[in-house]
Amino acid sequence: KFENAGDLSVPLTAVEINFADSCATDDGMFYNTSSKACEKCPDDKYKKEGESQYVECRYCGAGQQPINTNSDKGSVLCEDCDQGYYSTGLTRCNMCPVGSYTDAAKQSTCTLCEIGKYQNEPGKNACETCGKGTYSSTTGSTECTKCYGSVSKTIKEVVGGVETANIVTGSKVVGGTSCISCTYNEYH
Protein backbone atom coordinates (compact mmCIF):
# COMPACT_ATOMS: atom_id res chain seq x y z
CA LYS A 1 0.00 0.00 0.00
CA PHE A 2 1.26 3.45 -0.88
CA GLU A 3 0.85 7.00 0.34
CA ASN A 4 0.82 9.63 -2.39
CA ALA A 5 3.43 12.30 -1.61
CA GLY A 6 3.11 14.65 -4.56
CA ASP A 7 4.65 12.99 -7.58
CA LEU A 8 6.30 10.27 -5.47
CA SER A 9 4.54 7.21 -4.13
CA VAL A 10 5.95 6.35 -0.74
CA PRO A 11 5.19 2.92 0.69
CA LEU A 12 3.46 2.91 4.06
CA THR A 13 5.26 1.10 6.86
CA ALA A 14 3.82 -2.13 8.27
CA VAL A 15 2.67 -0.29 11.41
CA GLU A 16 0.91 2.37 9.30
CA ILE A 17 -0.77 -0.30 7.17
CA ASN A 18 -2.04 -2.12 10.25
CA PHE A 19 -3.32 1.11 11.80
CA ALA A 20 -4.91 2.25 8.51
CA ASP A 21 -6.57 -1.16 8.13
CA SER A 22 -7.97 -0.87 11.66
CA CYS A 23 -10.17 2.06 10.60
CA ALA A 24 -11.32 0.34 7.42
CA THR A 25 -14.55 -0.82 9.06
CA ASP A 26 -15.21 2.47 10.84
CA ASP A 27 -17.85 4.20 8.74
CA GLY A 28 -17.47 7.98 8.59
CA MET A 29 -13.76 7.62 9.40
CA PHE A 30 -10.68 7.98 7.20
CA TYR A 31 -6.97 7.40 7.54
CA ASN A 32 -5.21 10.77 7.70
CA THR A 33 -1.78 10.23 6.13
CA SER A 34 -0.47 13.50 7.63
CA SER A 35 -1.31 12.71 11.24
CA LYS A 36 -0.98 8.95 10.68
CA ALA A 37 -4.27 8.47 12.51
CA CYS A 38 -7.77 7.22 11.88
CA GLU A 39 -10.00 10.31 12.14
CA LYS A 40 -13.68 11.07 11.81
CA CYS A 41 -14.85 13.11 8.85
CA PRO A 42 -15.18 16.85 9.53
CA ASP A 43 -18.71 18.09 10.29
CA ASP A 44 -19.23 19.44 6.77
CA LYS A 45 -18.13 16.21 4.99
CA TYR A 46 -19.08 12.54 4.86
CA LYS A 47 -17.77 9.15 3.75
CA LYS A 48 -20.12 6.39 2.64
CA GLU A 49 -20.47 3.19 4.60
CA GLY A 50 -18.09 0.43 3.47
CA GLU A 51 -15.73 2.68 1.52
CA SER A 52 -11.98 2.15 1.78
CA GLN A 53 -10.25 3.94 4.64
CA TYR A 54 -8.06 5.59 1.99
CA VAL A 55 -11.03 7.37 0.40
CA GLU A 56 -11.11 10.94 1.68
CA CYS A 57 -14.22 12.44 3.17
CA ARG A 58 -16.13 14.59 0.70
CA TYR A 59 -18.81 17.26 0.57
CA CYS A 60 -22.45 16.43 -0.07
CA GLY A 61 -24.14 17.72 -3.20
CA ALA A 62 -25.72 21.16 -3.49
CA GLY A 63 -28.86 21.44 -1.38
CA GLN A 64 -27.67 18.71 1.03
CA GLN A 65 -25.73 18.30 4.26
CA PRO A 66 -24.03 15.38 6.04
CA ILE A 67 -25.99 13.72 8.83
CA ASN A 68 -24.19 12.28 11.78
CA THR A 69 -25.96 9.55 13.72
CA ASN A 70 -22.95 8.72 15.90
CA SER A 71 -21.01 11.54 17.59
CA ASP A 72 -17.92 9.33 17.94
CA LYS A 73 -17.68 8.86 14.18
CA GLY A 74 -18.10 11.04 11.12
CA SER A 75 -21.10 11.30 8.85
CA VAL A 76 -21.90 8.47 6.45
CA LEU A 77 -24.98 9.87 4.70
CA CYS A 78 -26.31 13.12 3.27
CA GLU A 79 -29.80 14.55 3.70
CA ASP A 80 -31.66 17.20 1.71
CA CYS A 81 -32.02 20.70 3.14
CA ASP A 82 -35.60 21.55 4.16
CA GLN A 83 -37.70 24.34 2.67
CA GLY A 84 -36.41 27.70 3.88
CA TYR A 85 -32.82 26.37 3.95
CA TYR A 86 -30.03 26.09 1.36
CA SER A 87 -26.56 24.63 0.93
CA THR A 88 -23.94 25.20 -1.74
CA GLY A 89 -22.68 21.66 -1.18
CA LEU A 90 -19.61 23.01 0.62
CA THR A 91 -21.53 23.90 3.77
CA ARG A 92 -24.19 22.50 6.03
CA CYS A 93 -27.78 23.68 5.45
CA ASN A 94 -28.24 27.34 6.34
CA MET A 95 -31.45 29.32 6.86
CA CYS A 96 -32.34 31.64 4.02
CA PRO A 97 -31.67 35.19 5.18
CA VAL A 98 -34.44 37.74 5.65
CA GLY A 99 -35.77 39.04 2.34
CA SER A 100 -35.49 35.59 0.73
CA TYR A 101 -36.96 32.05 0.78
CA THR A 102 -36.87 28.55 -0.71
CA ASP A 103 -40.18 26.87 -1.46
CA ALA A 104 -38.73 23.40 -2.09
CA ALA A 105 -36.25 21.08 -0.39
CA LYS A 106 -32.68 20.50 -1.67
CA GLN A 107 -31.96 24.07 -2.82
CA SER A 108 -28.48 25.50 -3.42
CA THR A 109 -29.59 29.15 -3.22
CA CYS A 110 -32.45 31.21 -1.83
CA THR A 111 -34.81 33.28 -3.98
CA LEU A 112 -35.22 36.97 -3.22
CA CYS A 113 -38.75 38.14 -2.40
CA GLU A 114 -40.46 39.61 -5.44
CA ILE A 115 -41.42 43.28 -5.72
CA GLY A 116 -44.60 43.85 -3.69
CA LYS A 117 -43.63 41.16 -1.14
CA TYR A 118 -41.34 40.92 1.90
CA GLN A 119 -39.92 38.46 4.45
CA ASN A 120 -38.67 39.68 7.84
CA GLU A 121 -37.80 36.25 9.29
CA PRO A 122 -34.98 33.90 8.24
CA GLY A 123 -35.62 30.29 7.18
CA LYS A 124 -39.01 30.75 5.53
CA ASN A 125 -40.55 28.97 2.54
CA ALA A 126 -42.46 31.98 1.14
CA CYS A 127 -42.63 35.76 1.18
CA GLU A 128 -45.58 37.75 2.48
CA THR A 129 -47.61 40.14 0.33
CA CYS A 130 -47.46 43.76 1.46
CA GLY A 131 -50.58 44.73 3.38
CA LYS A 132 -53.12 47.40 2.54
CA GLY A 133 -51.58 50.86 2.35
CA THR A 134 -48.01 49.52 2.08
CA TYR A 135 -45.70 48.65 -0.79
CA SER A 136 -42.30 47.20 -1.69
CA SER A 137 -40.47 48.51 -4.77
CA THR A 138 -37.36 46.28 -4.64
CA THR A 139 -36.64 42.56 -4.60
CA GLY A 140 -35.38 41.09 -1.34
CA SER A 141 -37.43 43.41 0.86
CA THR A 142 -37.52 42.77 4.60
CA GLU A 143 -40.42 45.16 5.18
CA CYS A 144 -43.03 47.13 3.29
CA THR A 145 -43.11 50.89 3.21
CA LYS A 146 -46.20 52.78 4.35
CA CYS A 147 -47.76 54.88 1.62
CA TYR A 148 -48.12 58.15 3.51
CA GLY A 149 -51.48 59.79 3.11
CA SER A 150 -52.99 56.50 1.95
CA VAL A 151 -55.76 56.80 4.51
CA SER A 152 -58.19 59.17 2.79
CA LYS A 153 -61.25 60.64 4.43
CA THR A 154 -64.72 61.08 3.09
CA ILE A 155 -66.44 64.15 4.48
CA LYS A 156 -70.23 63.87 4.27
CA GLU A 157 -72.45 66.90 4.58
CA VAL A 158 -76.15 67.55 4.28
CA VAL A 159 -76.72 70.78 2.38
CA GLY A 160 -80.30 71.80 1.60
CA GLY A 161 -81.56 68.29 2.34
CA VAL A 162 -79.05 66.68 -0.09
CA GLU A 163 -76.15 64.56 1.18
CA THR A 164 -72.86 65.40 -0.50
CA ALA A 165 -69.42 63.82 -0.15
CA ASN A 166 -66.06 65.42 -0.62
CA ILE A 167 -63.00 63.22 -0.86
CA VAL A 168 -59.75 64.39 0.67
CA THR A 169 -56.96 63.41 -1.67
CA GLY A 170 -53.91 61.53 -0.47
CA SER A 171 -51.78 58.70 -1.82
CA LYS A 172 -52.52 55.18 -2.94
CA VAL A 173 -50.59 51.98 -3.43
CA VAL A 174 -50.43 50.66 -6.99
CA GLY A 175 -49.95 46.90 -7.36
CA GLY A 176 -48.11 46.69 -4.03
CA THR A 177 -45.03 48.07 -5.77
CA SER A 178 -45.33 51.87 -5.62
CA CYS A 179 -47.13 54.78 -4.00
CA ILE A 180 -48.72 57.57 -6.10
CA SER A 181 -50.86 60.61 -5.34
CA CYS A 182 -54.61 60.23 -5.56
CA THR A 183 -56.49 62.47 -7.96
CA TYR A 184 -59.21 64.83 -6.74
CA ASN A 185 -62.38 63.03 -5.61
CA GLU A 186 -60.54 59.68 -5.54
CA TYR A 187 -59.91 57.67 -2.43
CA HIS A 188 -58.25 54.42 -1.47
mmCIF file of C-alpha atoms in Angstrom:
data_model
loop_
_atom_site.group_PDB
_atom_site.id
_atom_site.type_symbol
_atom_site.label_atom_id
_atom_site.label_comp_id
_atom_site.label_asym_id
_atom_site.label_seq_id
_atom_site.Cartn_x
_atom_site.Cartn_y
_atom_site.Cartn_z
ATOM 1 C CA LYS A 1 0.000 0.000 0.000
ATOM 2 C CA PHE A 2 1.256 3.448 -0.878
ATOM 3 C CA GLU A 3 0.855 7.001 0.338
ATOM 4 C CA ASN A 4 0.818 9.628 -2.394
ATOM 5 C CA ALA A 5 3.426 12.303 -1.608
ATOM 6 C CA GLY A 6 3.112 14.653 -4.565
ATOM 7 C CA ASP A 7 4.647 12.989 -7.578
ATOM 8 C CA LEU A 8 6.295 10.272 -5.473
ATOM 9 C CA SER A 9 4.535 7.207 -4.128
ATOM 10 C CA VAL A 10 5.951 6.346 -0.739
ATOM 11 C CA PRO A 11 5.195 2.920 0.690
ATOM 12 C CA LEU A 12 3.463 2.911 4.059
ATOM 13 C CA THR A 13 5.255 1.103 6.856
ATOM 14 C CA ALA A 14 3.818 -2.125 8.267
ATOM 15 C CA VAL A 15 2.671 -0.288 11.413
ATOM 16 C CA GLU A 16 0.906 2.368 9.299
ATOM 17 C CA ILE A 17 -0.765 -0.296 7.166
ATOM 18 C CA ASN A 18 -2.039 -2.119 10.247
ATOM 19 C CA PHE A 19 -3.322 1.112 11.797
ATOM 20 C CA ALA A 20 -4.914 2.251 8.509
ATOM 21 C CA ASP A 21 -6.569 -1.156 8.127
ATOM 22 C CA SER A 22 -7.966 -0.874 11.663
ATOM 23 C CA CYS A 23 -10.170 2.062 10.602
ATOM 24 C CA ALA A 24 -11.324 0.338 7.418
ATOM 25 C CA THR A 25 -14.546 -0.823 9.061
ATOM 26 C CA ASP A 26 -15.213 2.467 10.840
ATOM 27 C CA ASP A 27 -17.847 4.202 8.738
ATOM 28 C CA GLY A 28 -17.469 7.979 8.594
ATOM 29 C CA MET A 29 -13.759 7.619 9.398
ATOM 30 C CA PHE A 30 -10.678 7.979 7.196
ATOM 31 C CA TYR A 31 -6.967 7.396 7.538
ATOM 32 C CA ASN A 32 -5.209 10.767 7.698
ATOM 33 C CA THR A 33 -1.784 10.231 6.132
ATOM 34 C CA SER A 34 -0.473 13.495 7.629
ATOM 35 C CA SER A 35 -1.309 12.709 11.239
ATOM 36 C CA LYS A 36 -0.981 8.950 10.677
ATOM 37 C CA ALA A 37 -4.265 8.466 12.513
ATOM 38 C CA CYS A 38 -7.769 7.218 11.882
ATOM 39 C CA GLU A 39 -10.004 10.308 12.144
ATOM 40 C CA LYS A 40 -13.676 11.068 11.808
ATOM 41 C CA CYS A 41 -14.854 13.106 8.853
ATOM 42 C CA PRO A 42 -15.180 16.849 9.527
ATOM 43 C CA ASP A 43 -18.714 18.092 10.290
ATOM 44 C CA ASP A 44 -19.235 19.440 6.768
ATOM 45 C CA LYS A 45 -18.133 16.212 4.987
ATOM 46 C CA TYR A 46 -19.084 12.535 4.855
ATOM 47 C CA LYS A 47 -17.765 9.148 3.748
ATOM 48 C CA LYS A 48 -20.123 6.385 2.637
ATOM 49 C CA GLU A 49 -20.470 3.185 4.601
ATOM 50 C CA GLY A 50 -18.095 0.432 3.472
ATOM 51 C CA GLU A 51 -15.728 2.676 1.515
ATOM 52 C CA SER A 52 -11.980 2.149 1.781
ATOM 53 C CA GLN A 53 -10.249 3.937 4.635
ATOM 54 C CA TYR A 54 -8.058 5.587 1.992
ATOM 55 C CA VAL A 55 -11.027 7.368 0.404
ATOM 56 C CA GLU A 56 -11.109 10.936 1.679
ATOM 57 C CA CYS A 57 -14.219 12.443 3.169
ATOM 58 C CA ARG A 58 -16.134 14.588 0.697
ATOM 59 C CA TYR A 59 -18.806 17.261 0.573
ATOM 60 C CA CYS A 60 -22.445 16.431 -0.065
ATOM 61 C CA GLY A 61 -24.136 17.720 -3.204
ATOM 62 C CA ALA A 62 -25.724 21.157 -3.491
ATOM 63 C CA GLY A 63 -28.865 21.439 -1.376
ATOM 64 C CA GLN A 64 -27.673 18.708 1.026
ATOM 65 C CA GLN A 65 -25.734 18.296 4.263
ATOM 66 C CA PRO A 66 -24.026 15.384 6.042
ATOM 67 C CA ILE A 67 -25.992 13.721 8.831
ATOM 68 C CA ASN A 68 -24.190 12.276 11.782
ATOM 69 C CA THR A 69 -25.963 9.555 13.719
ATOM 70 C CA ASN A 70 -22.948 8.721 15.901
ATOM 71 C CA SER A 71 -21.014 11.544 17.587
ATOM 72 C CA ASP A 72 -17.923 9.334 17.938
ATOM 73 C CA LYS A 73 -17.682 8.856 14.181
ATOM 74 C CA GLY A 74 -18.096 11.044 11.125
ATOM 75 C CA SER A 75 -21.104 11.297 8.848
ATOM 76 C CA VAL A 76 -21.905 8.473 6.455
ATOM 77 C CA LEU A 77 -24.983 9.873 4.695
ATOM 78 C CA CYS A 78 -26.308 13.119 3.268
ATOM 79 C CA GLU A 79 -29.799 14.553 3.699
ATOM 80 C CA ASP A 80 -31.661 17.196 1.713
ATOM 81 C CA CYS A 81 -32.015 20.696 3.145
ATOM 82 C CA ASP A 82 -35.600 21.549 4.163
ATOM 83 C CA GLN A 83 -37.703 24.337 2.671
ATOM 84 C CA GLY A 84 -36.405 27.699 3.883
ATOM 85 C CA TYR A 85 -32.817 26.371 3.953
ATOM 86 C CA TYR A 86 -30.033 26.093 1.363
ATOM 87 C CA SER A 87 -26.559 24.625 0.931
ATOM 88 C CA THR A 88 -23.938 25.196 -1.745
ATOM 89 C CA GLY A 89 -22.677 21.662 -1.179
ATOM 90 C CA LEU A 90 -19.605 23.012 0.615
ATOM 91 C CA THR A 91 -21.532 23.904 3.770
ATOM 92 C CA ARG A 92 -24.189 22.503 6.035
ATOM 93 C CA CYS A 93 -27.776 23.677 5.447
ATOM 94 C CA ASN A 94 -28.237 27.344 6.339
ATOM 95 C CA MET A 95 -31.445 29.316 6.861
ATOM 96 C CA CYS A 96 -32.345 31.636 4.020
ATOM 97 C CA PRO A 97 -31.665 35.187 5.184
ATOM 98 C CA VAL A 98 -34.445 37.742 5.651
ATOM 99 C CA GLY A 99 -35.772 39.040 2.336
ATOM 100 C CA SER A 100 -35.491 35.588 0.725
ATOM 101 C CA TYR A 101 -36.963 32.054 0.783
ATOM 102 C CA THR A 102 -36.869 28.554 -0.711
ATOM 103 C CA ASP A 103 -40.176 26.871 -1.456
ATOM 104 C CA ALA A 104 -38.731 23.402 -2.090
ATOM 105 C CA ALA A 105 -36.246 21.078 -0.388
ATOM 106 C CA LYS A 106 -32.677 20.498 -1.670
ATOM 107 C CA GLN A 107 -31.960 24.071 -2.824
ATOM 108 C CA SER A 108 -28.485 25.495 -3.416
ATOM 109 C CA THR A 109 -29.595 29.150 -3.219
ATOM 110 C CA CYS A 110 -32.453 31.213 -1.825
ATOM 111 C CA THR A 111 -34.806 33.277 -3.980
ATOM 112 C CA LEU A 112 -35.222 36.972 -3.220
ATOM 113 C CA CYS A 113 -38.750 38.144 -2.399
ATOM 114 C CA GLU A 114 -40.460 39.610 -5.443
ATOM 115 C CA ILE A 115 -41.418 43.283 -5.716
ATOM 116 C CA GLY A 116 -44.600 43.846 -3.691
ATOM 117 C CA LYS A 117 -43.628 41.156 -1.142
ATOM 118 C CA TYR A 118 -41.340 40.919 1.902
ATOM 119 C CA GLN A 119 -39.922 38.463 4.452
ATOM 120 C CA ASN A 120 -38.668 39.676 7.836
ATOM 121 C CA GLU A 121 -37.804 36.254 9.285
ATOM 122 C CA PRO A 122 -34.982 33.901 8.238
ATOM 123 C CA GLY A 123 -35.616 30.294 7.183
ATOM 124 C CA LYS A 124 -39.013 30.747 5.532
ATOM 125 C CA ASN A 125 -40.552 28.968 2.543
ATOM 126 C CA ALA A 126 -42.465 31.976 1.139
ATOM 127 C CA CYS A 127 -42.630 35.755 1.183
ATOM 128 C CA GLU A 128 -45.578 37.746 2.484
ATOM 129 C CA THR A 129 -47.610 40.141 0.330
ATOM 130 C CA CYS A 130 -47.457 43.760 1.456
ATOM 131 C CA GLY A 131 -50.576 44.734 3.381
ATOM 132 C CA LYS A 132 -53.122 47.404 2.542
ATOM 133 C CA GLY A 133 -51.577 50.864 2.347
ATOM 134 C CA THR A 134 -48.010 49.517 2.083
ATOM 135 C CA TYR A 135 -45.699 48.649 -0.795
ATOM 136 C CA SER A 136 -42.295 47.200 -1.690
ATOM 137 C CA SER A 137 -40.473 48.506 -4.766
ATOM 138 C CA THR A 138 -37.365 46.277 -4.643
ATOM 139 C CA THR A 139 -36.638 42.564 -4.604
ATOM 140 C CA GLY A 140 -35.382 41.085 -1.342
ATOM 141 C CA SER A 141 -37.433 43.413 0.862
ATOM 142 C CA THR A 142 -37.521 42.774 4.599
ATOM 143 C CA GLU A 143 -40.417 45.156 5.180
ATOM 144 C CA CYS A 144 -43.030 47.128 3.294
ATOM 145 C CA THR A 145 -43.106 50.887 3.213
ATOM 146 C CA LYS A 146 -46.196 52.775 4.347
ATOM 147 C CA CYS A 147 -47.755 54.875 1.623
ATOM 148 C CA TYR A 148 -48.122 58.148 3.513
ATOM 149 C CA GLY A 149 -51.478 59.786 3.112
ATOM 150 C CA SER A 150 -52.989 56.502 1.949
ATOM 151 C CA VAL A 151 -55.763 56.797 4.506
ATOM 152 C CA SER A 152 -58.195 59.171 2.789
ATOM 153 C CA LYS A 153 -61.252 60.641 4.427
ATOM 154 C CA THR A 154 -64.718 61.085 3.094
ATOM 155 C CA ILE A 155 -66.444 64.148 4.478
ATOM 156 C CA LYS A 156 -70.231 63.868 4.268
ATOM 157 C CA GLU A 157 -72.446 66.898 4.585
ATOM 158 C CA VAL A 158 -76.147 67.549 4.281
ATOM 159 C CA VAL A 159 -76.723 70.779 2.381
ATOM 160 C CA GLY A 160 -80.300 71.803 1.599
ATOM 161 C CA GLY A 161 -81.556 68.287 2.343
ATOM 162 C CA VAL A 162 -79.048 66.678 -0.093
ATOM 163 C CA GLU A 163 -76.145 64.562 1.185
ATOM 164 C CA THR A 164 -72.856 65.398 -0.495
ATOM 165 C CA ALA A 165 -69.418 63.818 -0.153
ATOM 166 C CA ASN A 166 -66.055 65.421 -0.617
ATOM 167 C CA ILE A 167 -63.003 63.220 -0.859
ATOM 168 C CA VAL A 168 -59.752 64.388 0.673
ATOM 169 C CA THR A 169 -56.964 63.412 -1.672
ATOM 170 C CA GLY A 170 -53.911 61.531 -0.466
ATOM 171 C CA SER A 171 -51.777 58.703 -1.824
ATOM 172 C CA LYS A 172 -52.523 55.180 -2.940
ATOM 173 C CA VAL A 173 -50.585 51.976 -3.435
ATOM 174 C CA VAL A 174 -50.428 50.662 -6.992
ATOM 175 C CA GLY A 175 -49.948 46.900 -7.355
ATOM 176 C CA GLY A 176 -48.106 46.695 -4.031
ATOM 177 C CA THR A 177 -45.025 48.074 -5.774
ATOM 178 C CA SER A 178 -45.329 51.872 -5.619
ATOM 179 C CA CYS A 179 -47.128 54.780 -4.001
ATOM 180 C CA ILE A 180 -48.716 57.569 -6.104
ATOM 181 C CA SER A 181 -50.856 60.608 -5.343
ATOM 182 C CA CYS A 182 -54.610 60.230 -5.559
ATOM 183 C CA THR A 183 -56.488 62.468 -7.956
ATOM 184 C CA TYR A 184 -59.213 64.829 -6.744
ATOM 185 C CA ASN A 185 -62.384 63.030 -5.606
ATOM 186 C CA GLU A 186 -60.537 59.676 -5.540
ATOM 187 C CA TYR A 187 -59.906 57.671 -2.426
ATOM 188 C CA HIS A 188 -58.245 54.421 -1.468
#
